[in-house]
Coordinates of C-alpha atoms in Angstrom, one line a residue:
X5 CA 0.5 -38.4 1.6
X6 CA 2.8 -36.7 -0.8
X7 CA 2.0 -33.2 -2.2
X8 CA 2.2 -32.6 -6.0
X9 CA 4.3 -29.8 -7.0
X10 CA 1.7 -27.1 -7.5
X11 CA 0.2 -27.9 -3.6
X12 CA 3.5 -26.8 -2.3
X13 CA 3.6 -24.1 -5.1
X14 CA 0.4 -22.6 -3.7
X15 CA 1.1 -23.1 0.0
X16 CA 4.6 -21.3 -0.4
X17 CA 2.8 -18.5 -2.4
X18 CA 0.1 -18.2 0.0
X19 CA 3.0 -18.1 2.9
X20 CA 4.8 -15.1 0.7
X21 CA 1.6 -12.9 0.4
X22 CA 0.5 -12.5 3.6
X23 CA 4.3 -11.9 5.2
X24 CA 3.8 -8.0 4.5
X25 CA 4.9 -6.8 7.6
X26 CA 7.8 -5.0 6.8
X27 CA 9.0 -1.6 6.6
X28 CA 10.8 -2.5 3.1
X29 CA 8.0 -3.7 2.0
X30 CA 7.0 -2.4 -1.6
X31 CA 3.9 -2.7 -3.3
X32 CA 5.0 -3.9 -6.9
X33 CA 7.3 -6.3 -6.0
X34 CA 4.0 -7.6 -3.5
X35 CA 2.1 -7.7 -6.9
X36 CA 4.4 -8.8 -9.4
X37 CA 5.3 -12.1 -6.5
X38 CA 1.8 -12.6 -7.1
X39 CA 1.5 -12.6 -10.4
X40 CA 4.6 -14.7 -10.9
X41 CA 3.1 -17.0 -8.6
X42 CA -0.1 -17.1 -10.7
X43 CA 1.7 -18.0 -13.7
X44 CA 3.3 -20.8 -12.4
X45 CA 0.9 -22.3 -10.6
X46 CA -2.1 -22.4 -13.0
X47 CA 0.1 -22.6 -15.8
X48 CA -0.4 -19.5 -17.8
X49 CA 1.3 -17.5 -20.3
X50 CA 1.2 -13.9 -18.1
X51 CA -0.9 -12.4 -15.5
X52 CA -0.9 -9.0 -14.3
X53 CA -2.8 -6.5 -11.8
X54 CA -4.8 -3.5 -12.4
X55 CA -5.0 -1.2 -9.1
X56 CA -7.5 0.6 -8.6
X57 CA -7.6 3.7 -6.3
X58 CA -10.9 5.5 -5.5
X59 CA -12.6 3.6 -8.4
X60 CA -10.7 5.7 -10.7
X61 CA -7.4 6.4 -10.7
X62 CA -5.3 2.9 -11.8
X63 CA -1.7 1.6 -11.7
X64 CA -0.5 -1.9 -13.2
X65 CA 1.7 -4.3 -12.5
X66 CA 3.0 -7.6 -14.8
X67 CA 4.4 -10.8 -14.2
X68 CA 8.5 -11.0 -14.4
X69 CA 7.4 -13.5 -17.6
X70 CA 6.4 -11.9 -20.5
X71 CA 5.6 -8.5 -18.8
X72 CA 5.7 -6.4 -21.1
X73 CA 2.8 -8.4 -22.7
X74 CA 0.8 -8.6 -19.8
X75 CA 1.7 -4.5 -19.1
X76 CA -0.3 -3.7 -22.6
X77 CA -3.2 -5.9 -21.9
X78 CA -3.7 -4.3 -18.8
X79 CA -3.2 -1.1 -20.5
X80 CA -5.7 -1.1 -23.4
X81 CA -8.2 -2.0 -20.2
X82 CA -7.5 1.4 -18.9
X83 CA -8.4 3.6 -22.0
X84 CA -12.0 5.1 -21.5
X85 CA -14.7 2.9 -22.2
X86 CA -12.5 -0.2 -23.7
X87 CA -13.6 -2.3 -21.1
X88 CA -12.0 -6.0 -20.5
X89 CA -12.1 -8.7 -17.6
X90 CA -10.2 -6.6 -14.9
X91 CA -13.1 -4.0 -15.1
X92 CA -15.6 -6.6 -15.4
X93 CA -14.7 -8.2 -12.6
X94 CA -13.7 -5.5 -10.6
X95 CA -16.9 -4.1 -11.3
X96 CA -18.9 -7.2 -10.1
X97 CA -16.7 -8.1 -7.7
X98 CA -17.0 -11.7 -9.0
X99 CA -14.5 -13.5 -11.2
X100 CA -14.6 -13.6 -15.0
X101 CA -14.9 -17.2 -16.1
X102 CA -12.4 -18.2 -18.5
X103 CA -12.9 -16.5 -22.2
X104 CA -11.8 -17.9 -25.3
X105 CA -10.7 -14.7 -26.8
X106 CA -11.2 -15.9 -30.7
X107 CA -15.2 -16.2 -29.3
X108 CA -15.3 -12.7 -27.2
X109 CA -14.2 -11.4 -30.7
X110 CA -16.2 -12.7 -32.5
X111 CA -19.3 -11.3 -29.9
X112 CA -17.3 -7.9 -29.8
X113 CA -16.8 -8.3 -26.3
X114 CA -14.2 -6.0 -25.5
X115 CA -12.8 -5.5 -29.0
X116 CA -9.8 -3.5 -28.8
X117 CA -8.6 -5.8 -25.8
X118 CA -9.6 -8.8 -27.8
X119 CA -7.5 -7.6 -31.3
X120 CA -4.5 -6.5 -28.9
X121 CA -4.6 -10.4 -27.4
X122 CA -4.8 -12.2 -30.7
X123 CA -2.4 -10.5 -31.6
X124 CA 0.4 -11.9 -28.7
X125 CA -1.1 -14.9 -29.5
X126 CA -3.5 -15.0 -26.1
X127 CA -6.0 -17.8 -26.6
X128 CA -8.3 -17.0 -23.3
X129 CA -8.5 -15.3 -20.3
X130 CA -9.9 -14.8 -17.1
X131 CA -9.9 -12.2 -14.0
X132 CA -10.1 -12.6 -10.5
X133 CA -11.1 -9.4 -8.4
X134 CA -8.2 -8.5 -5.6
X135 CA -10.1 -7.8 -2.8
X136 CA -10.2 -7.9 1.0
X137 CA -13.6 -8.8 2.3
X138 CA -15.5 -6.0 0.9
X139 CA -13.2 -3.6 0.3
X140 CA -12.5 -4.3 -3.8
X141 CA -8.5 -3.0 -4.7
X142 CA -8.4 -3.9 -7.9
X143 CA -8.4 -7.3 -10.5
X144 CA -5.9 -10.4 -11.5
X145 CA -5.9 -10.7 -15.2
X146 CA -4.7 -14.5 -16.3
X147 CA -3.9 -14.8 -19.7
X148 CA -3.3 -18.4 -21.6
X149 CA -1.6 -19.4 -24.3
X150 CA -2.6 -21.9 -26.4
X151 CA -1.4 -25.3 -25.5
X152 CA 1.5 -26.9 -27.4
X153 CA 0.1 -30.3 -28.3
X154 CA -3.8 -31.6 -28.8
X155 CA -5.9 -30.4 -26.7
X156 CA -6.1 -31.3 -23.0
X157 CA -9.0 -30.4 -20.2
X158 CA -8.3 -27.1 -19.1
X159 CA -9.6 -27.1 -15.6
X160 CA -10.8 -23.5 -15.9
X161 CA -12.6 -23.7 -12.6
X162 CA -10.3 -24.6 -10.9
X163 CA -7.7 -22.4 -12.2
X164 CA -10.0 -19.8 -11.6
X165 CA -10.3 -20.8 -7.8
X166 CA -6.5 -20.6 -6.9
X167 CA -6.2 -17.4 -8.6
X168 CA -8.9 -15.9 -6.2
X169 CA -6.9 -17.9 -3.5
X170 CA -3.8 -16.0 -4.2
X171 CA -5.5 -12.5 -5.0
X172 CA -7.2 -12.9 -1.3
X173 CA -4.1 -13.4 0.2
X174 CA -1.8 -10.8 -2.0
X175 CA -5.2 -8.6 -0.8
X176 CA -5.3 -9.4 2.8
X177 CA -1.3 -9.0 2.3
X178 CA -1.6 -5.3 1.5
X179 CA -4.4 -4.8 4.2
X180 CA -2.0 -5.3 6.6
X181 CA 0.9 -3.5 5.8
X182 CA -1.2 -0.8 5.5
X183 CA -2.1 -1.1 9.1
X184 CA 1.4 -1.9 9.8
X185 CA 2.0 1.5 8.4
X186 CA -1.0 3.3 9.9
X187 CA 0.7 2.0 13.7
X188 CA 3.8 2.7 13.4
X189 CA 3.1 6.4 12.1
X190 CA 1.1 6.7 15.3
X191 CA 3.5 5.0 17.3
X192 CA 6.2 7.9 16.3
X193 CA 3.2 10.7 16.5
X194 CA 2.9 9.8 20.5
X195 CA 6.5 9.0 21.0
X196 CA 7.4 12.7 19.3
X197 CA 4.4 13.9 21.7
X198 CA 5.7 12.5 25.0
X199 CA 8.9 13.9 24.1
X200 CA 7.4 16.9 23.4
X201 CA 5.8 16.6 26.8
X202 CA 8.9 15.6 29.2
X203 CA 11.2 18.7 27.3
X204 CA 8.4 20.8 28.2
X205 CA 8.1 19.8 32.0
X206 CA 12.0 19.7 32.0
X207 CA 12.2 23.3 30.7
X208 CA 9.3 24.9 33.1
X209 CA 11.0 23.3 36.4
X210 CA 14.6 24.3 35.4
X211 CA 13.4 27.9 35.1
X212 CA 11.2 28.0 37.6
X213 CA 13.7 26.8 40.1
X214 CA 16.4 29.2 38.5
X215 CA 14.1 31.8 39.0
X216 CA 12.2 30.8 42.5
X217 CA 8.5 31.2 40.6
X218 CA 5.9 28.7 40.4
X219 CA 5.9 26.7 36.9
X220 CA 2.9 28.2 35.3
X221 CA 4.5 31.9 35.3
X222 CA 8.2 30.2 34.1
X223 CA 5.9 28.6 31.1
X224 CA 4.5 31.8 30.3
X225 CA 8.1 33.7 30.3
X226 CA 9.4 30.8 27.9
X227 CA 6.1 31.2 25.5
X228 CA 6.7 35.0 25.4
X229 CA 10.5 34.1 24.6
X230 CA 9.4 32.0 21.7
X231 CA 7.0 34.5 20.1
X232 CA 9.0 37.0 20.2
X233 CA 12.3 35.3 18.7
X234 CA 9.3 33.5 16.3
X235 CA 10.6 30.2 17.5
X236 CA 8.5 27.0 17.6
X237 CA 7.8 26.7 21.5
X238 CA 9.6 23.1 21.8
X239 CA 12.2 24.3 20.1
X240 CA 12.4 27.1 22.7
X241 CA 12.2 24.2 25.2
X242 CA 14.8 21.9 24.1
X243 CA 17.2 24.9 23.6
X244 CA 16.5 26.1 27.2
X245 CA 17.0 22.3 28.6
X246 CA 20.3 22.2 26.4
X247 CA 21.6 25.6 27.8
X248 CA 21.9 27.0 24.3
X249 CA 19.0 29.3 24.9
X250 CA 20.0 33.3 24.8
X251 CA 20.3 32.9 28.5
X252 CA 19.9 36.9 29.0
X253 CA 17.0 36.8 26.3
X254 CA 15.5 34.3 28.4
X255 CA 15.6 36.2 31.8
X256 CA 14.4 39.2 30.5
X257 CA 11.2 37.6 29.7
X258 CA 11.6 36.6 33.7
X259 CA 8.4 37.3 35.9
X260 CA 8.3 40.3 37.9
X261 CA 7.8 40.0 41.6
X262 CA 4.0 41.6 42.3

């Protein structure tokens, strides 16, 4: 079995939007990959990405081809109540079929996204919500050109199907990077902790052996060190491990024998 060229088109996009797990990783270049990737694989004229953060706030991102294009498409979406497919659909959750734009105009469906498209010469469009289960992030607009010969069957369905393919994976993609993230910021809030920890131990048995006193009182002497030099207390602790602690500072604080 030999696989046409948009089969190993998709699989290699599919492959690129899940590998997220990266600390370069960068959220633009993610979506713009995908949108490229949408482009060529369903054969459109653009694409783009509105993101949407706590259902309000929005960023976009357009294909390499013709971005600026797709960039004001996906801006006249933004403006308040314009409307257009990204909102639709990410609204619904559900894709937008594909739209001949002449025949949304003519039912005023989104009007000033409609004039804007005639006027690059957009023929129809469709959305695609970018989404990870449940969790809706935002909406892949397609936008198509018209074709350069007579016309041919579009496909529409199925162009509409690989797009939600791709925005799944670009979605699950993010998801995990973001718990990629999430980890390793933990990972470096307990590995600063134990340090924290082991400086502290190191500190208290250092000065309680210096000063023959059980731990618990040489703690004490190095917190009332720290407060009264307004020093943060591990700081106090690494300095007194180091030996660059005021040294006679340090045993003044020193417990007095009862």
């Amino acid at each position: 079995m030999h696989l046409s060229t948009r089969e190993t088109g998709l699989a290699a996009a599919l492959l690129e939007a899940t590998d997220t797990l990266s600390d370069s990783f960068d959220t633009a270049h993610h979506l713009q990959r995908l949108s490229d990737h949408c482009v060529e694989i369903v054969g459109a004229h653009s694409a783009g990405i509105m993101l949407v953060a706590g259902g309000e706030r929005v960023s976009f991102v357009g294909s390499s081809r013709r971005q600026a294009i797709a960039l004001d498409l996906l801006t006249v979406q933004a403006a308040p109540d314009h409307g257009g497919p990204c909102w639709d659909s990410y609204g619904t959750g559900r894709p937008v079929p594909h739209v001949p734009i002449g025949a949304a105009r003519t039912a005023a469906r989104w009007p000033d996204f409609t004039r804007r498209a005639l006027r690059h010469g957009i023929a129809a469009t469709f959305a695609v919500p970018l989404r990870r289960r449940e969790t809706l992030l935002g909406a892949l607009n397609v936008f198509v050109a018209p074709p350069p010969g007579p016309p041919e069957p579009p496909g529409d369905e199925e162009s509409v199907r690989l797009a939600q393919l791709l925005a799944e994976a670009a979605a699950a993609g993010l998801h995990n990077q973001r718990l990629h993230a999430e980890y390793r910021a933990l990972a470096g809030q307990l590995q600063s902790a134990l340090t924290h920890r082991v400086r502290m131990e190191q500190a208290k048995g250092m000065l309680a052996e210096r000063w023959s006193t059980g731990v618990d009182q040489a703690f004490a002497a190095l917190r009332r060190y720290a407060r009264r030099h307004r020093m943060p207390l591990d700081e106090a602790a690494a300095r007194a491990v180091e030996g660059s602690l005021d040294r006679d500072g340090l045993d003044a604080e020193r417990p007095r024998p009862v």
